[in-house]
Coordinates of C-alpha atoms in Angstrom, one line a residue:
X1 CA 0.0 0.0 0.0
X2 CA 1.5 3.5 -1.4
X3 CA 1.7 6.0 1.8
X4 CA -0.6 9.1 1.2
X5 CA 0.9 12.3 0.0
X6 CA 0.5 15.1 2.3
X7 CA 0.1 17.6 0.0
X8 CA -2.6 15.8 -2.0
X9 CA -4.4 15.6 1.4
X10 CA -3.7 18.9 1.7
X11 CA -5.5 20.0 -1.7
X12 CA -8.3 17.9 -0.3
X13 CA -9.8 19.9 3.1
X14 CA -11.7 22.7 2.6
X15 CA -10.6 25.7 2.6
X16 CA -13.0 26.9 5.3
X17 CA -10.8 24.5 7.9
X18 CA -8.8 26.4 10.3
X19 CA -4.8 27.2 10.2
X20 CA -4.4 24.4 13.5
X21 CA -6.3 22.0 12.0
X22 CA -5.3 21.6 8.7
X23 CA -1.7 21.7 10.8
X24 CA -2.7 18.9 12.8
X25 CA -4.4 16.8 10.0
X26 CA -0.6 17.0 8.3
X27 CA 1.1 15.7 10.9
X28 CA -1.6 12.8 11.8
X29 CA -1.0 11.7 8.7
X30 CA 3.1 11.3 8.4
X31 CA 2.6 8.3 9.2
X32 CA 5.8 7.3 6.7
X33 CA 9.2 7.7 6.5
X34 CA 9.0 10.1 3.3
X35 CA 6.4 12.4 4.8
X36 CA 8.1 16.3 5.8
X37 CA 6.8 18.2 8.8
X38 CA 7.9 20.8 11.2
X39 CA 7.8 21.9 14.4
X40 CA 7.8 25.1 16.3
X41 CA 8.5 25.5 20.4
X42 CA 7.0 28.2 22.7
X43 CA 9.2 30.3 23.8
X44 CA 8.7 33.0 27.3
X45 CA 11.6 35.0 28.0
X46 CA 12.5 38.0 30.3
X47 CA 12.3 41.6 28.7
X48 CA 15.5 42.4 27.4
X49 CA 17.0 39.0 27.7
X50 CA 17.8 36.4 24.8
X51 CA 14.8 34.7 22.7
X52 CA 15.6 31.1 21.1
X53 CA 13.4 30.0 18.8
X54 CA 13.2 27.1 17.0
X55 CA 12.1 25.1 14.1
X56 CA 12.3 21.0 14.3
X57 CA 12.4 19.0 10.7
X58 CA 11.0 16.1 9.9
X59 CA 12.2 14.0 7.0
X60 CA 14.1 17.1 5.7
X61 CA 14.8 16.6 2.0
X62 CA 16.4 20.4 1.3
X63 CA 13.0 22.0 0.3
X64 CA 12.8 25.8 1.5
X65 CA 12.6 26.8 4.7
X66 CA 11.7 30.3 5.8
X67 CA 10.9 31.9 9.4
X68 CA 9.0 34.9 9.7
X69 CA 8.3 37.6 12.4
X70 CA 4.7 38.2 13.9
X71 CA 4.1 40.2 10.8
X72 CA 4.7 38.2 8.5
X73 CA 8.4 39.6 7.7
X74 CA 10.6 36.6 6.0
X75 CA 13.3 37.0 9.0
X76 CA 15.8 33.9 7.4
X77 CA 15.0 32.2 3.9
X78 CA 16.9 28.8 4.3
X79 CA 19.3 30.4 6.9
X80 CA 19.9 33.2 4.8
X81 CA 19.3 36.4 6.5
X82 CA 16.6 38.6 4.7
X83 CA 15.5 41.6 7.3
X84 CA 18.0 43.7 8.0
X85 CA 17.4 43.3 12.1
X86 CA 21.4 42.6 13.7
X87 CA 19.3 41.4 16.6
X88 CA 18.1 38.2 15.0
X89 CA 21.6 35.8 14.2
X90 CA 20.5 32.2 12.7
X91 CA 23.1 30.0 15.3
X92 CA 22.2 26.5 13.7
X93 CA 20.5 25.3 10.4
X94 CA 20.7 21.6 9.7
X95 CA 18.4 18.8 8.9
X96 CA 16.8 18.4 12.1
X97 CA 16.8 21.3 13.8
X98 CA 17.0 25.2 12.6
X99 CA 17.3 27.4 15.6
X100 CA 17.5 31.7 15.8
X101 CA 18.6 33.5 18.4
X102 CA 16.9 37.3 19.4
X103 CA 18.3 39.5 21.8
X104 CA 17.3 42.2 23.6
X105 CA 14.0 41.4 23.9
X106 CA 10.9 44.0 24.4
X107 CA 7.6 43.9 24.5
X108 CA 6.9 44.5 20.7
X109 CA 8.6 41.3 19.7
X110 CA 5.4 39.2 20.9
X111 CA 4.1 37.2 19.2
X112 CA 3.6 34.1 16.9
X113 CA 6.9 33.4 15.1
X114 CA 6.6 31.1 11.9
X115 CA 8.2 28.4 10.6
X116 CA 8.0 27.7 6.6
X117 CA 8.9 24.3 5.2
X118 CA 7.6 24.4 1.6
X119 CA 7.3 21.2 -0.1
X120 CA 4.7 19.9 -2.5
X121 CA 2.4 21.7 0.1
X122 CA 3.6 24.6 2.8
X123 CA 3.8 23.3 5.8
X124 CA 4.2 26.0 8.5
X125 CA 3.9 25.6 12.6
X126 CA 3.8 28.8 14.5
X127 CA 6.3 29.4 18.0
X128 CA 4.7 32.4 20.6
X129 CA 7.3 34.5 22.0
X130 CA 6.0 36.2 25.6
X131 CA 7.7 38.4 27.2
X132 CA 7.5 39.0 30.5
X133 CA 8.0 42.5 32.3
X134 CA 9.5 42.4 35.7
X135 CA 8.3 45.7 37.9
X136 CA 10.8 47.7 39.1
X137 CA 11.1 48.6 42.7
X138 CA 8.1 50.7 43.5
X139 CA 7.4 54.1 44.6
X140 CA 5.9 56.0 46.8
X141 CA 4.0 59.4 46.8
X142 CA 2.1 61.5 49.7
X143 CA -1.0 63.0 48.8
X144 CA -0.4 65.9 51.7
X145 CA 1.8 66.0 54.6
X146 CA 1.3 64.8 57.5
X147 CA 0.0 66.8 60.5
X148 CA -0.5 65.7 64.0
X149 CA -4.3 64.7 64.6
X150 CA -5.2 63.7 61.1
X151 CA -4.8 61.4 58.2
X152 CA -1.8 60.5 55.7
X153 CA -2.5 58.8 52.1
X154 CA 0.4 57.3 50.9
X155 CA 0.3 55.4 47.4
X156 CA 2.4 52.6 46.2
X157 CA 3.2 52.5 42.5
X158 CA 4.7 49.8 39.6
X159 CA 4.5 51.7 36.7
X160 CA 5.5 48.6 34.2
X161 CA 4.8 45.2 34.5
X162 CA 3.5 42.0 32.7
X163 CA 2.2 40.0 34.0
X164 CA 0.4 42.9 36.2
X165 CA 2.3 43.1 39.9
X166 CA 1.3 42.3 43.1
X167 CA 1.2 45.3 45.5
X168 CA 1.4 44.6 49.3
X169 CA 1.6 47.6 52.0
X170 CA 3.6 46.5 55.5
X171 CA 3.8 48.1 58.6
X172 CA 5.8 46.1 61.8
X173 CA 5.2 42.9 60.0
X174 CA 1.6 43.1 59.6
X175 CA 0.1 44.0 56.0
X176 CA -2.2 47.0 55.5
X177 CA -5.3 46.9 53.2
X178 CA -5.4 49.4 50.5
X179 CA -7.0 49.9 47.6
X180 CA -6.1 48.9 44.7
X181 CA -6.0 50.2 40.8
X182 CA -4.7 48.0 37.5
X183 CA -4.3 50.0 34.6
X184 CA -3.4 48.8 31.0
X185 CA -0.9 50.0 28.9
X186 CA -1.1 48.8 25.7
X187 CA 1.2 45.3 26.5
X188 CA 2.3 46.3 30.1
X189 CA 0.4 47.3 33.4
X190 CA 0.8 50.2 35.8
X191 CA -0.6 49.2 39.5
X192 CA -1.3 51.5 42.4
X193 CA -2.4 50.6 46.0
X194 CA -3.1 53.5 48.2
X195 CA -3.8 53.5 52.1
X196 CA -5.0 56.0 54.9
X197 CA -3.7 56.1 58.2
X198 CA -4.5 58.7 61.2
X199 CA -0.8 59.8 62.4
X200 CA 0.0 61.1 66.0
X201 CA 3.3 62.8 66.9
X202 CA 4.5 59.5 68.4
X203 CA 4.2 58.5 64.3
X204 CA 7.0 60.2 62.9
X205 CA 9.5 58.1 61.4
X206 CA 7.7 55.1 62.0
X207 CA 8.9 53.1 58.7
X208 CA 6.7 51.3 57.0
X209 CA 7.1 49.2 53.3
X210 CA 5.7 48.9 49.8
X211 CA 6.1 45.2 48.5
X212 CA 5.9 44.2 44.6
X213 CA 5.7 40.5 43.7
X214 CA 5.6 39.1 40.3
X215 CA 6.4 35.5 38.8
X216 CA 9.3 37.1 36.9
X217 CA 11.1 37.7 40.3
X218 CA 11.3 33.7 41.0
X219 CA 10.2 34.2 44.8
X220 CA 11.8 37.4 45.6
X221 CA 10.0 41.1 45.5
X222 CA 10.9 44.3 45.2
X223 CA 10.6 46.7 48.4
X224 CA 10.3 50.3 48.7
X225 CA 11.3 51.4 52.8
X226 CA 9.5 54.6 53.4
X227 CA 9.4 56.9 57.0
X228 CA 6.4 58.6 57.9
X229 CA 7.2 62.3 58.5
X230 CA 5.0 63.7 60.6
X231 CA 4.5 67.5 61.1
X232 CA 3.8 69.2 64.7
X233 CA 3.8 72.3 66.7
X234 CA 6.8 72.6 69.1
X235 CA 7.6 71.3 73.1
X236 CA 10.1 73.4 74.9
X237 CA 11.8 72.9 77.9
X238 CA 14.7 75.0 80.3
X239 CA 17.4 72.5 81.9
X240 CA 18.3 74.9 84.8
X241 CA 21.0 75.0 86.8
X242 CA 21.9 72.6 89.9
X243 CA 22.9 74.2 93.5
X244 CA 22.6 77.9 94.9
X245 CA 23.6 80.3 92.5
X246 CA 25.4 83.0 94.4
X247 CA 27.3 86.5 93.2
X248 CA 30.1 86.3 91.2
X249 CA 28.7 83.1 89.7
X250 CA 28.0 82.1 86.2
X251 CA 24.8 81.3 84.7
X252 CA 24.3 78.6 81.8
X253 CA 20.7 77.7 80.7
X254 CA 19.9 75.2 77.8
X255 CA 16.8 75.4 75.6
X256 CA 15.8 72.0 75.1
X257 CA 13.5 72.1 72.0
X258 CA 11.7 69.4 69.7
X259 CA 9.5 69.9 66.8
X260 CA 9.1 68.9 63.3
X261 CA 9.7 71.0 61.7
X262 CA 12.7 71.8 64.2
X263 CA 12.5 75.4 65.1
X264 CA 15.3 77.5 63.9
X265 CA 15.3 79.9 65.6
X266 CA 14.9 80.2 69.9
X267 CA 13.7 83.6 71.7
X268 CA 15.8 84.5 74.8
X269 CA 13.8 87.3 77.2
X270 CA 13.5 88.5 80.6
X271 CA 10.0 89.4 81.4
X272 CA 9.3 93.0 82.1
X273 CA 12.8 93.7 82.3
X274 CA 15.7 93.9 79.1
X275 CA 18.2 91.0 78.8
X276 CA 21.3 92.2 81.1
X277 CA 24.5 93.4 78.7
X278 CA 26.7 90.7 80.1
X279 CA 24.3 87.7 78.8
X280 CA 25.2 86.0 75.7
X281 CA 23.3 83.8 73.7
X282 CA 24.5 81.2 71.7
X283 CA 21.2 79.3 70.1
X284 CA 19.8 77.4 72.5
X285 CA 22.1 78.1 75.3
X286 CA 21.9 81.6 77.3
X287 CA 25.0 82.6 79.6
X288 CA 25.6 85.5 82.5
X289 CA 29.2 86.0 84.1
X290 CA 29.9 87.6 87.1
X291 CA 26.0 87.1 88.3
X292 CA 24.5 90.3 90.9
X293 CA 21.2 90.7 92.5
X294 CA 20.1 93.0 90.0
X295 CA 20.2 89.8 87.4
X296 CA 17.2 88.3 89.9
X297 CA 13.7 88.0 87.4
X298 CA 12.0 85.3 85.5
X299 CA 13.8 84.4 82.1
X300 CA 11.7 82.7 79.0
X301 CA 12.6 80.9 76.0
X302 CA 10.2 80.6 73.1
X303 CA 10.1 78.7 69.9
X304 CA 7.9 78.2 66.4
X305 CA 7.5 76.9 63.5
X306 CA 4.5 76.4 61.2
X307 CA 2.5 74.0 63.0
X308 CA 2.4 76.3 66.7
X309 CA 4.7 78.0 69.2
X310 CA 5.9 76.7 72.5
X311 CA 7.6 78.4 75.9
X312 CA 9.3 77.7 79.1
X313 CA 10.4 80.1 82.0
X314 CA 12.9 80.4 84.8
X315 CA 13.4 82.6 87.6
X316 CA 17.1 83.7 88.6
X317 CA 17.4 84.0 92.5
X318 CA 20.8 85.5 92.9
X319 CA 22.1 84.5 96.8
X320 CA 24.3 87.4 98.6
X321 CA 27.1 85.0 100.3
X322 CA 27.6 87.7 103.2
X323 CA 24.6 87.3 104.5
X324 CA 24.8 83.8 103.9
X325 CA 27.9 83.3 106.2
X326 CA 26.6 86.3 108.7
X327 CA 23.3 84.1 109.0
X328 CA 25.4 81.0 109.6
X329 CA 27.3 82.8 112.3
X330 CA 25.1 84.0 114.4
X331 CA 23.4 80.1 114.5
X332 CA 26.4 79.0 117.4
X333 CA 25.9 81.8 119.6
X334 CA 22.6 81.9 119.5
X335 CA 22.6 77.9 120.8
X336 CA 25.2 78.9 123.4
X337 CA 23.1 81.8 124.4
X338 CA 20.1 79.2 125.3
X339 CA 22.3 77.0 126.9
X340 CA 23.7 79.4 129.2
X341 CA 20.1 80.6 130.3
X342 CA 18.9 77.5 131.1
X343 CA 22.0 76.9 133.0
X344 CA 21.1 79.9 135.1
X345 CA 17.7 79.5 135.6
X346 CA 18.4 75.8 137.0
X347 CA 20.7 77.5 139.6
X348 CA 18.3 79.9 140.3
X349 CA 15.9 76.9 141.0
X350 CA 18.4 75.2 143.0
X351 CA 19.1 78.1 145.4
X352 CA 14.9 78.6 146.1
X353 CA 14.8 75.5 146.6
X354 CA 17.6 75.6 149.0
X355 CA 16.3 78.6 151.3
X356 CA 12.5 77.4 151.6
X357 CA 14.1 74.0 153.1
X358 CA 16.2 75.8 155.2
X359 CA 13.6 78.4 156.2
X360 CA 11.4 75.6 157.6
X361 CA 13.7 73.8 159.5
X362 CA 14.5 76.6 161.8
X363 CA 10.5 77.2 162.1
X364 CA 10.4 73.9 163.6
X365 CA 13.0 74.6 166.1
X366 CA 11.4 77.4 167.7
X367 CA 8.6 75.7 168.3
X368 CA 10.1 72.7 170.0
X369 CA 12.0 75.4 172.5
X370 CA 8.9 76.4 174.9
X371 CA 8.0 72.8 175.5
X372 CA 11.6 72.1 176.3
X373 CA 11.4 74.4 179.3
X374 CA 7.9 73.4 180.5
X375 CA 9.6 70.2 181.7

């Protein structure tokens, strides 16, 4: 029995039968040594990485073979180069096998890639190139800043992926539920995911993170680390001295001030009063040499920014160390002053005490006399 040609076979289905089909009825039917056929591989590759595509022969006699682009462009006519594209090299032709090599792959080369065997009939199987868009790592964008008592809205974005990316908000290990937006760009998709979150002063630069996942990253993701910066009104605060201050001492306050944003400048004043010529003022520290009395009065330190203003006070009492000592002087005498009046008044005591008893015993002896000479 005489095999059946394919290409008579070929001639045979109507026309109305679709490209696969009339593909697959031709290689059903090689069922014979002598019948040709070829075969084309799928190929998925990473954007701007290195496509091979390739064609497999069957029974390869030396009849043409041609490969064409997604548009139907005659890329190699029997390993012959025929577009003038350097990025497409023909790296093996032989009987089995012709293979071509594309690199620096994008987006636009998608799509079905053809390969030609003409014989009595064409026979042509067809190898899809994807290409697969990794996102880059994402950003981030504030709506408004942040103030102290109200809300944030932070958005994550990928710009450029395919397949589209996965977007994933993180904030100490736990994820955050936004919303998410897919947009499509021709062959590639942006993605957004945006979250609100009420913020406190406590908040700022708490971190939080914006995760991307896509197959193309084999497991890993991109991450964008972002601080929240929160905005409020300023705290101030006077570290005063320690100990007496006395004259002829020096005085060193420091303005202790927070805020964001961080005041720049600080306010030194003396209430009701001008600031004494010897004090200098160095940002938030304020000096005096050489204190007096007359530097006595309630000093204040202010600060501002956009959000509010903030102050703290503190009064200079400026000892005299003469009267200091003179006070401590007259403590001794005034304990041997006590001392020595109670010392008195016990002798005074003693001596009363002393003349009543002997005041009564020459009472009694007058009285015993009379009865004495009665007898």
């Amino acid at each position: 029995m005489r095999p059946v040609q394919s290409s008579v076979l070929c001639r045979l289905l109507p026309a109305p039968f679709s490209l696969a089909l009339r593909s697959l009825v031709l290689v059903l039917l090689c069922i014979t040594p002598r019948c040709q056929a070829v075969q084309a591989e799928n190929v998925t590759v990473l954007e701007g990485g290195t496509a091979e595509i390739s064609c497999r022969l069957q029974n390869y006699d030396g009849s043409i073979v041609v490969i064409q682009n997604p548009r139907r462009q005659t890329l190699f006519f029997n390993g012959t180069r025929a577009l003038k594209d350097d990025r497409f090299q023909m790296v093996l032709f032989s009987p089995r096998l012709v293979r071509i090599e594309l690199t620096n792959v994008s987006v636009s080369d998608e799509g079905g890639y053809f390969c030609q065997l003409y014989t009595d009939a064409t026979h042509h199987q067809v190898a899809t190139l994807s290409v697969s868009v990794p996102p880059e790592t994402p950003t981030v964008e504030v709506k408004q800043e942040a103030v102290e008592g109200g809300e944030v809205e932070l958005t994550c974005m990928s710009p450029r992926s395919k397949p589209a990316a996965t977007l994933r908000w993180i904030r100490n290990g736990r994820e955050l539920p936004g919303v998410v937006s897919q947009q499509d760009n021709a062959k590639t998709f942006s993605v957004s995911s945006t979250i609100r979150i009420s913020v406190e002063r406590k908040d700022n630069g708490a971190a939080l993170s914006c995760e991307a996942f896509h197959p193309a990253l084999g497991g890993q993701k991109k991450i964008r680390h972002y601080r929240l910066d929160v905005n409020f009104a300023p705290t101030v605060r006077i570290v005063p001295p320690s100990g007496i201050l006395r004259e002829g001492d020096s005085l060193s306050l420091t303005c202790s001030v927070s805020g964001n944003p961080l005041p720049r400048n600080i306010q030194w004043s003396k209430i009701n009063e001008t600031l004494p010529e010897r004090a200098e003022i160095s940002g938030p520290t304020f000096q005096i040499s050489r204190l007096s009395q007359s530097h006595n009065g309630t000093y204040l330190c202010q600060a501002q920014n956009n959000f509010g203003r903030a102050a703290d006070h503190y009064t200079l009492l400026v000892y005299d160390p003469g009267a200091v000592v003179e006070t401590h002087s007259a403590v001794p005498y005034a304990v041997i002053g006590g001392v020595l009046a109670l010392l008195v008044f016990t002798v005074i005591c003693v001596l009363i005490v002393t003349i009543w008893c002997s005041v009564r015993q020459k009472g009694s002896y007058r009285t015993r006399e009379p009865i004495l000479a009665w007898y």
